[in-house]
Amino acid sequence: ISHSQFYNRENMESILFYSVITNPFPLQASPQSGNPNVAQLTIVATNNTGSDVALQGIMIQIPIGSGSIQLTNDSADIGPVAPANWQKPQIQTPSGFIQYYFLPQEGYGTVGANHSLNFIFNNIQVNSQTGAVEIDVTEGSNNCVPPNCPMQKLFITKFPNGWGQVSFWTTQPPSTNPIPPIISAGSSIAFNWSGPSGATYSLEYFTPQTGIVN
């Protein structure tokens, strides 16, 4: 599949469920002067369908610039890492964005039931403006033909520099390690968090029966 076969078509239903993780969390804007804050971004694509699915590829688009809705103004140092048995991404840079085209190696385009793919971006120098950043994930699935490929919008927030840390844990003592991304049907889990008192906290989860629940 070539670059031209990926097109954004919002509101089409994707096969996989997508989430975004930042390290550190919460993500903080860089100080106005001095060294920038450096972060890692992970896009997790999970197969919740209960059966194997085939992908032709994944395109991830990150907004580039110094404003509140952009993530970084230095895209050259970002280090993308493909999942196992996927090719090193090819890159395009339309105005204001950087796009990473991830393609599976021949024979490795199938994602097993209840399995995930991790697309990792290292060494992101976060810009100094707080705000919400939209990351677009375009899914090459079902042999989609342009412009009929599903696109999912993911959002991350750049909090003020020095704002504070948030911790999540499922057992004591508190830990920053996240809970397993997939919880077996019929099992239960206690989810705890702590952080700055001025924040508003929300929890989002997905089941095949309910879809996304906030």
mmCIF file of C-alpha atoms in Angstrom:
data_model
loop_
_atom_site.group_PDB
_atom_site.id
_atom_site.type_symbol
_atom_site.label_atom_id
_atom_site.label_comp_id
_atom_site.label_asym_id
_atom_site.label_seq_id
_atom_site.Cartn_x
_atom_site.Cartn_y
_atom_site.Cartn_z
ATOM 1 C CA ILE A 1 0.000 0.000 0.000
ATOM 2 C CA SER A 2 1.356 3.440 -0.862
ATOM 3 C CA HIS A 3 1.094 6.793 0.902
ATOM 4 C CA SER A 4 -1.665 7.866 -1.475
ATOM 5 C CA GLN A 5 -3.895 5.077 -0.227
ATOM 6 C CA PHE A 6 -4.271 6.675 3.215
ATOM 7 C CA TYR A 7 -6.957 9.331 3.453
ATOM 8 C CA ASN A 8 -8.722 10.736 6.488
ATOM 9 C CA ARG A 9 -12.418 9.966 6.720
ATOM 10 C CA GLU A 10 -13.757 10.966 10.120
ATOM 11 C CA ASN A 11 -16.691 9.130 11.715
ATOM 12 C CA MET A 12 -16.121 5.915 9.786
ATOM 13 C CA GLU A 13 -15.947 2.996 12.182
ATOM 14 C CA SER A 14 -12.441 1.685 12.713
ATOM 15 C CA ILE A 15 -11.719 -1.968 13.427
ATOM 16 C CA LEU A 16 -9.298 -1.321 16.274
ATOM 17 C CA PHE A 17 -9.731 0.731 19.446
ATOM 18 C CA TYR A 18 -7.124 3.489 19.850
ATOM 19 C CA SER A 19 -5.764 5.201 22.955
ATOM 20 C CA VAL A 20 -2.821 7.487 23.656
ATOM 21 C CA ILE A 21 -0.359 7.368 26.561
ATOM 22 C CA THR A 22 2.230 9.999 27.483
ATOM 23 C CA ASN A 23 5.349 9.587 29.580
ATOM 24 C CA PRO A 24 5.556 11.541 31.774
ATOM 25 C CA PHE A 25 1.927 11.880 32.705
ATOM 26 C CA PRO A 26 0.466 14.402 32.859
ATOM 27 C CA LEU A 27 2.211 15.983 29.912
ATOM 28 C CA GLN A 28 3.535 19.431 30.824
ATOM 29 C CA ALA A 29 4.384 22.319 28.556
ATOM 30 C CA SER A 30 8.039 23.306 28.488
ATOM 31 C CA PRO A 31 9.272 26.285 30.511
ATOM 32 C CA GLN A 32 9.357 29.606 28.696
ATOM 33 C CA SER A 33 13.158 29.570 28.896
ATOM 34 C CA GLY A 34 15.796 26.923 29.408
ATOM 35 C CA ASN A 35 15.729 23.281 28.383
ATOM 36 C CA PRO A 36 12.440 21.945 26.984
ATOM 37 C CA ASN A 37 10.505 19.100 28.567
ATOM 38 C CA VAL A 38 11.028 15.841 26.684
ATOM 39 C CA ALA A 39 8.226 13.273 26.428
ATOM 40 C CA GLN A 40 7.384 9.897 24.941
ATOM 41 C CA LEU A 41 4.098 9.301 23.142
ATOM 42 C CA THR A 42 2.584 5.830 22.666
ATOM 43 C CA ILE A 43 -0.421 5.107 20.463
ATOM 44 C CA VAL A 44 -2.007 1.786 21.475
ATOM 45 C CA ALA A 45 -4.158 0.032 18.858
ATOM 46 C CA THR A 46 -6.157 -2.811 20.430
ATOM 47 C CA ASN A 47 -8.164 -5.536 18.732
ATOM 48 C CA ASN A 48 -11.312 -5.943 20.827
ATOM 49 C CA THR A 49 -13.319 -7.723 18.141
ATOM 50 C CA GLY A 50 -12.817 -11.252 19.440
ATOM 51 C CA SER A 51 -11.297 -12.449 16.152
ATOM 52 C CA ASP A 52 -8.173 -11.789 14.103
ATOM 53 C CA VAL A 53 -8.233 -8.713 11.871
ATOM 54 C CA ALA A 54 -6.039 -7.664 8.936
ATOM 55 C CA LEU A 55 -4.491 -4.232 8.517
ATOM 56 C CA GLN A 56 -2.866 -2.696 5.466
ATOM 57 C CA GLY A 57 -1.203 0.016 7.560
ATOM 58 C CA ILE A 58 -1.576 2.881 10.046
ATOM 59 C CA MET A 59 -0.917 6.581 9.500
ATOM 60 C CA ILE A 60 -0.367 8.821 12.567
ATOM 61 C CA GLN A 61 -0.420 12.597 12.189
ATOM 62 C CA ILE A 62 1.036 14.974 14.795
ATOM 63 C CA PRO A 63 0.566 18.772 14.622
ATOM 64 C CA ILE A 64 3.867 20.686 14.541
ATOM 65 C CA GLY A 65 4.339 24.257 15.730
ATOM 66 C CA SER A 66 4.726 26.511 18.753
ATOM 67 C CA GLY A 67 1.036 27.067 19.558
ATOM 68 C CA SER A 68 -1.363 25.590 22.074
ATOM 69 C CA ILE A 69 -2.867 23.071 19.624
ATOM 70 C CA GLN A 70 0.532 21.859 18.398
ATOM 71 C CA LEU A 71 2.681 19.356 20.289
ATOM 72 C CA THR A 72 6.225 20.384 19.358
ATOM 73 C CA ASN A 73 8.015 22.778 17.064
ATOM 74 C CA ASP A 74 10.972 20.399 16.651
ATOM 75 C CA SER A 75 9.908 17.333 14.692
ATOM 76 C CA ALA A 76 13.396 16.464 13.426
ATOM 77 C CA ASP A 77 14.459 14.805 16.695
ATOM 78 C CA ILE A 78 11.332 12.649 17.155
ATOM 79 C CA GLY A 79 12.258 8.974 17.165
ATOM 80 C CA PRO A 80 9.391 6.788 15.900
ATOM 81 C CA VAL A 81 9.439 3.080 16.804
ATOM 82 C CA ALA A 82 7.264 0.595 14.898
ATOM 83 C CA PRO A 83 5.660 -2.491 16.464
ATOM 84 C CA ALA A 84 7.452 -5.801 16.066
ATOM 85 C CA ASN A 85 7.368 -7.064 12.476
ATOM 86 C CA TRP A 86 6.338 -3.664 11.133
ATOM 87 C CA GLN A 87 8.541 -1.515 8.917
ATOM 88 C CA LYS A 88 10.266 1.658 9.997
ATOM 89 C CA PRO A 89 7.744 4.413 9.183
ATOM 90 C CA GLN A 90 7.943 6.569 6.116
ATOM 91 C CA ILE A 91 7.454 10.269 6.786
ATOM 92 C CA GLN A 92 5.676 13.135 5.070
ATOM 93 C CA THR A 93 5.554 16.746 6.260
ATOM 94 C CA PRO A 94 2.539 18.666 4.990
ATOM 95 C CA SER A 95 2.346 22.225 6.270
ATOM 96 C CA GLY A 96 1.848 22.241 10.048
ATOM 97 C CA PHE A 97 2.024 18.458 10.493
ATOM 98 C CA ILE A 98 4.268 15.429 10.432
ATOM 99 C CA GLN A 99 2.789 12.143 9.206
ATOM 100 C CA TYR A 100 4.165 8.689 9.946
ATOM 101 C CA TYR A 101 3.146 5.842 7.636
ATOM 102 C CA PHE A 102 3.549 2.478 9.362
ATOM 103 C CA LEU A 103 3.269 -0.629 7.183
ATOM 104 C CA PRO A 104 3.461 -4.267 8.319
ATOM 105 C CA GLN A 105 6.131 -6.504 6.926
ATOM 106 C CA GLU A 106 4.865 -9.046 4.432
ATOM 107 C CA GLY A 107 2.815 -11.680 6.216
ATOM 108 C CA TYR A 108 2.506 -9.701 9.480
ATOM 109 C CA GLY A 109 -0.558 -7.532 8.864
ATOM 110 C CA THR A 110 -2.854 -9.621 11.091
ATOM 111 C CA VAL A 111 -3.606 -8.464 14.652
ATOM 112 C CA GLY A 112 -4.783 -11.303 16.893
ATOM 113 C CA ALA A 113 -7.896 -11.105 19.049
ATOM 114 C CA ASN A 114 -7.247 -9.248 22.335
ATOM 115 C CA HIS A 115 -3.798 -8.176 21.129
ATOM 116 C CA SER A 116 -2.414 -4.668 20.749
ATOM 117 C CA LEU A 117 0.073 -2.774 18.614
ATOM 118 C CA ASN A 118 2.209 -0.034 20.189
ATOM 119 C CA PHE A 119 3.409 2.859 18.027
ATOM 120 C CA ILE A 120 6.014 4.757 20.050
ATOM 121 C CA PHE A 121 7.431 8.251 19.526
ATOM 122 C CA ASN A 122 10.530 9.090 21.570
ATOM 123 C CA ASN A 123 12.298 12.366 22.303
ATOM 124 C CA ILE A 124 9.396 14.748 21.723
ATOM 125 C CA GLN A 125 10.400 18.243 22.852
ATOM 126 C CA VAL A 126 7.092 19.661 24.070
ATOM 127 C CA ASN A 127 6.485 23.300 23.173
ATOM 128 C CA SER A 128 5.829 25.946 25.834
ATOM 129 C CA GLN A 129 2.098 26.583 25.264
ATOM 130 C CA THR A 130 -0.587 24.797 27.288
ATOM 131 C CA GLY A 131 -3.616 23.378 25.486
ATOM 132 C CA ALA A 132 -5.228 20.326 23.898
ATOM 133 C CA VAL A 133 -3.470 18.608 20.998
ATOM 134 C CA GLU A 134 -5.279 16.449 18.433
ATOM 135 C CA ILE A 135 -3.463 13.342 17.165
ATOM 136 C CA ASP A 136 -5.100 11.767 14.094
ATOM 137 C CA VAL A 137 -4.854 8.037 13.429
ATOM 138 C CA THR A 138 -5.919 6.824 9.989
ATOM 139 C CA GLU A 139 -6.510 3.091 9.735
ATOM 140 C CA GLY A 140 -5.848 1.123 6.572
ATOM 141 C CA SER A 141 -8.342 -1.707 7.074
ATOM 142 C CA ASN A 142 -10.824 -3.752 5.048
ATOM 143 C CA ASN A 143 -8.745 -2.897 1.964
ATOM 144 C CA CYS A 144 -10.240 0.587 2.143
ATOM 145 C CA VAL A 145 -10.119 2.688 -0.997
ATOM 146 C CA PRO A 146 -9.500 6.455 -0.743
ATOM 147 C CA PRO A 147 -11.132 8.437 0.616
ATOM 148 C CA ASN A 148 -12.966 5.739 2.562
ATOM 149 C CA CYS A 149 -10.463 4.909 5.311
ATOM 150 C CA PRO A 150 -11.540 5.457 8.952
ATOM 151 C CA MET A 151 -9.817 8.116 11.038
ATOM 152 C CA GLN A 152 -9.834 8.453 14.821
ATOM 153 C CA LYS A 153 -9.052 11.660 16.743
ATOM 154 C CA LEU A 154 -7.066 11.287 19.959
ATOM 155 C CA PHE A 155 -6.466 14.194 22.344
ATOM 156 C CA ILE A 156 -3.718 14.918 24.830
ATOM 157 C CA THR A 157 -3.437 17.935 27.135
ATOM 158 C CA LYS A 158 -0.327 19.992 27.781
ATOM 159 C CA PHE A 159 -0.650 21.151 31.381
ATOM 160 C CA PRO A 160 1.195 24.211 32.710
ATOM 161 C CA ASN A 161 4.857 23.689 33.412
ATOM 162 C CA GLY A 162 5.374 22.499 36.994
ATOM 163 C CA TRP A 163 1.666 21.789 37.422
ATOM 164 C CA GLY A 164 2.093 18.488 39.266
ATOM 165 C CA GLN A 165 2.139 14.741 38.857
ATOM 166 C CA VAL A 166 -0.758 12.276 38.729
ATOM 167 C CA SER A 167 -0.381 8.686 39.961
ATOM 168 C CA PHE A 168 -2.560 5.671 39.123
ATOM 169 C CA TRP A 169 -2.581 2.336 40.879
ATOM 170 C CA THR A 170 -4.644 -0.804 41.275
ATOM 171 C CA THR A 171 -2.974 -2.218 44.383
ATOM 172 C CA GLN A 172 -0.973 -0.612 47.144
ATOM 173 C CA PRO A 173 1.509 0.982 47.298
ATOM 174 C CA PRO A 174 0.771 3.666 44.692
ATOM 175 C CA SER A 175 2.500 3.146 41.387
ATOM 176 C CA THR A 176 2.732 5.027 38.119
ATOM 177 C CA ASN A 177 2.450 1.764 36.191
ATOM 178 C CA PRO A 178 -0.831 1.636 34.243
ATOM 179 C CA ILE A 179 -3.375 -1.126 34.675
ATOM 180 C CA PRO A 180 -3.387 -3.854 32.012
ATOM 181 C CA PRO A 181 -4.991 -2.430 28.847
ATOM 182 C CA ILE A 182 -7.336 -5.432 28.576
ATOM 183 C CA ILE A 183 -9.261 -6.859 31.553
ATOM 184 C CA SER A 184 -10.686 -10.357 31.208
ATOM 185 C CA ALA A 185 -14.467 -10.666 30.935
ATOM 186 C CA GLY A 186 -16.085 -11.236 34.321
ATOM 187 C CA SER A 187 -13.113 -10.003 36.340
ATOM 188 C CA SER A 188 -13.001 -6.846 38.445
ATOM 189 C CA ILE A 189 -10.388 -4.231 39.223
ATOM 190 C CA ALA A 190 -10.063 -1.295 41.622
ATOM 191 C CA PHE A 191 -8.730 1.835 39.940
ATOM 192 C CA ASN A 192 -7.220 4.608 42.091
ATOM 193 C CA TRP A 193 -5.559 7.921 41.356
ATOM 194 C CA SER A 194 -4.156 10.968 43.101
ATOM 195 C CA GLY A 195 -3.026 14.330 41.843
ATOM 196 C CA PRO A 196 -3.463 18.108 42.122
ATOM 197 C CA SER A 197 -6.709 19.126 43.815
ATOM 198 C CA GLY A 198 -7.455 21.737 41.159
ATOM 199 C CA ALA A 199 -7.833 19.147 38.408
ATOM 200 C CA THR A 200 -10.961 17.517 37.007
ATOM 201 C CA TYR A 201 -10.501 13.756 36.616
ATOM 202 C CA SER A 202 -12.336 11.472 34.232
ATOM 203 C CA LEU A 203 -12.204 7.774 33.426
ATOM 204 C CA GLU A 204 -12.749 6.315 29.970
ATOM 205 C CA TYR A 205 -13.122 2.637 29.155
ATOM 206 C CA PHE A 206 -14.333 0.462 26.291
ATOM 207 C CA THR A 207 -16.259 -2.779 25.980
ATOM 208 C CA PRO A 208 -17.555 -4.357 22.764
ATOM 209 C CA GLN A 209 -21.092 -4.176 24.167
ATOM 210 C CA THR A 210 -21.082 -0.517 25.226
ATOM 211 C CA GLY A 211 -18.415 1.130 23.108
ATOM 212 C CA ILE A 212 -16.555 3.995 24.786
ATOM 213 C CA VAL A 213 -17.900 4.941 28.227
ATOM 214 C CA ASN A 214 -16.863 8.104 30.116
#
